[in-house]
Amino acid sequence: KAHKANAWLVNTGWNGGKYGVGKRISLKYSRAILDAIHDGSLEKAEFTKYPVFDLEIPKHINGVPDEVVDPRKSWLASESEFTGALTSLGKLFQQNFQKYASEADQSILEAGPKV
């Protein structure tokens, strides 16, 4: 906050489903995402809030199909399976973080997944 720096969490890994179902995000799209960060257009984009992890996801990035930007749109299985996988991932994060929880302050604890 002191230096007014932006931080971006960029998924350039798996998209479309769990391992073995989905596929890696192409290098072309990964580069377009990074270009949008560097040229400032991503900072001006419209975002939607995602449940569980409370992340803001851009509605559109130039050069990247919207179904790649929004994991719910690229998920190859049903909506309920996507929601189940999202919830399951949130629970895994919570379980894993338990070993560090005693060392974290309240703001860190409150920033974790909500399942």
CSV table of C-alpha atoms in Angstrom, one decimal:
chain,number,residue,atom,x,y,z
A,1,LYS,CA,0.0,0.0,0.0
A,2,ALA,CA,2.8,2.4,0.9
A,3,HIS,CA,4.2,2.3,-2.7
A,4,LYS,CA,0.8,2.0,-4.4
A,5,ALA,CA,2.0,-1.1,-6.3
A,6,ASN,CA,-0.5,-3.4,-8.1
A,7,ALA,CA,-0.3,-7.1,-7.7
A,8,TRP,CA,-1.9,-9.6,-10.1
A,9,LEU,CA,-2.6,-13.3,-9.7
A,10,VAL,CA,-2.3,-14.7,-13.2
A,11,ASN,CA,-3.5,-18.2,-14.0
A,12,THR,CA,-1.3,-19.3,-16.9
A,13,GLY,CA,-1.7,-23.0,-16.0
A,14,TRP,CA,-4.7,-25.3,-16.3
A,15,ASN,CA,-8.1,-24.3,-17.5
A,16,GLY,CA,-11.3,-26.0,-18.5
A,17,GLY,CA,-11.4,-28.8,-15.9
A,18,LYS,CA,-9.5,-30.9,-13.6
A,19,TYR,CA,-6.2,-32.5,-14.6
A,20,GLY,CA,-6.7,-34.9,-17.5
A,21,VAL,CA,-9.9,-33.0,-18.6
A,22,GLY,CA,-8.8,-29.4,-19.1
A,23,LYS,CA,-5.8,-28.1,-20.9
A,24,ARG,CA,-3.0,-25.6,-20.4
A,25,ILE,CA,-3.6,-22.0,-21.2
A,26,SER,CA,-1.8,-21.2,-24.5
A,27,LEU,CA,1.4,-19.1,-24.5
A,28,LYS,CA,-0.4,-16.7,-26.8
A,29,TYR,CA,-3.1,-16.1,-24.2
A,30,SER,CA,-0.7,-15.9,-21.4
A,31,ARG,CA,1.3,-13.2,-23.2
A,32,ALA,CA,-1.9,-11.3,-24.0
A,33,ILE,CA,-2.8,-11.3,-20.2
A,34,LEU,CA,0.7,-10.0,-19.3
A,35,ASP,CA,0.5,-7.4,-22.1
A,36,ALA,CA,-2.8,-6.1,-20.6
A,37,ILE,CA,-1.1,-5.8,-17.3
A,38,HIS,CA,1.9,-4.0,-18.7
A,39,ASP,CA,0.0,-1.6,-20.9
A,40,GLY,CA,-2.5,-0.7,-18.1
A,41,SER,CA,-5.6,-1.9,-19.9
A,42,LEU,CA,-6.3,-4.6,-17.3
A,43,GLU,CA,-6.3,-2.1,-14.5
A,44,LYS,CA,-9.1,-0.3,-16.4
A,45,ALA,CA,-11.1,-3.5,-17.1
A,46,GLU,CA,-14.5,-4.4,-15.6
A,47,PHE,CA,-14.3,-7.2,-13.0
A,48,THR,CA,-16.6,-9.7,-11.5
A,49,LYS,CA,-16.1,-11.2,-8.0
A,50,TYR,CA,-15.7,-14.9,-7.6
A,51,PRO,CA,-17.1,-16.8,-4.7
A,52,VAL,CA,-15.0,-18.9,-2.2
A,53,PHE,CA,-11.7,-17.1,-2.9
A,54,ASP,CA,-13.2,-13.7,-3.2
A,55,LEU,CA,-11.0,-12.9,-6.3
A,56,GLU,CA,-11.9,-10.3,-8.9
A,57,ILE,CA,-11.7,-11.7,-12.4
A,58,PRO,CA,-11.8,-9.4,-15.5
A,59,LYS,CA,-14.8,-9.8,-17.7
A,60,HIS,CA,-12.7,-9.3,-20.8
A,61,ILE,CA,-9.0,-9.1,-21.8
A,62,ASN,CA,-8.1,-8.1,-25.3
A,63,GLY,CA,-6.8,-11.0,-27.3
A,64,VAL,CA,-8.0,-13.6,-24.8
A,65,PRO,CA,-11.4,-15.5,-25.3
A,66,ASP,CA,-13.8,-14.7,-22.5
A,67,GLU,CA,-14.1,-18.4,-21.7
A,68,VAL,CA,-10.4,-18.6,-21.0
A,69,VAL,CA,-10.6,-15.5,-18.7
A,70,ASP,CA,-13.5,-16.9,-16.7
A,71,PRO,CA,-12.8,-20.4,-15.5
A,72,ARG,CA,-16.6,-21.1,-15.0
A,73,LYS,CA,-17.1,-20.5,-18.7
A,74,SER,CA,-14.3,-22.8,-19.8
A,75,TRP,CA,-15.2,-25.7,-17.4
A,76,LEU,CA,-16.1,-28.7,-19.6
A,77,ALA,CA,-18.2,-30.4,-16.9
A,78,SER,CA,-21.5,-29.3,-15.4
A,79,GLU,CA,-22.0,-26.1,-13.4
A,80,SER,CA,-22.5,-28.1,-10.2
A,81,GLU,CA,-19.2,-30.0,-10.8
A,82,PHE,CA,-17.4,-26.6,-11.2
A,83,THR,CA,-19.0,-25.3,-8.0
A,84,GLY,CA,-18.0,-28.6,-6.2
A,85,ALA,CA,-14.4,-28.4,-7.5
A,86,LEU,CA,-14.2,-24.7,-6.4
A,87,THR,CA,-15.5,-25.5,-2.9
A,88,SER,CA,-13.2,-28.5,-2.6
A,89,LEU,CA,-10.2,-26.4,-3.5
A,90,GLY,CA,-11.2,-23.8,-1.0
A,91,LYS,CA,-11.4,-26.5,1.7
A,92,LEU,CA,-8.0,-27.8,0.8
A,93,PHE,CA,-6.6,-24.3,1.2
A,94,GLN,CA,-8.2,-24.0,4.6
A,95,GLN,CA,-6.9,-27.4,5.7
A,96,ASN,CA,-3.4,-26.6,4.5
A,97,PHE,CA,-3.3,-23.2,6.1
A,98,GLN,CA,-4.2,-24.6,9.6
A,99,LYS,CA,-0.5,-25.3,10.2
A,100,TYR,CA,0.3,-21.6,9.9
A,101,ALA,CA,-2.9,-20.1,11.4
A,102,SER,CA,-1.4,-19.6,14.8
A,103,GLU,CA,1.2,-17.3,13.3
A,104,ALA,CA,-1.2,-15.2,11.2
A,105,ASP,CA,-3.0,-12.1,12.2
A,106,GLN,CA,-6.8,-11.7,11.9
A,107,SER,CA,-6.7,-9.9,8.6
A,108,ILE,CA,-4.8,-12.8,7.0
A,109,LEU,CA,-7.2,-15.3,8.6
A,110,GLU,CA,-10.2,-13.4,7.2
A,111,ALA,CA,-8.7,-13.2,3.7
A,112,GLY,CA,-8.8,-17.0,3.2
A,113,PRO,CA,-11.3,-19.0,1.3
A,114,LYS,CA,-15.0,-18.9,2.5
A,115,VAL,CA,-16.7,-22.3,2.1
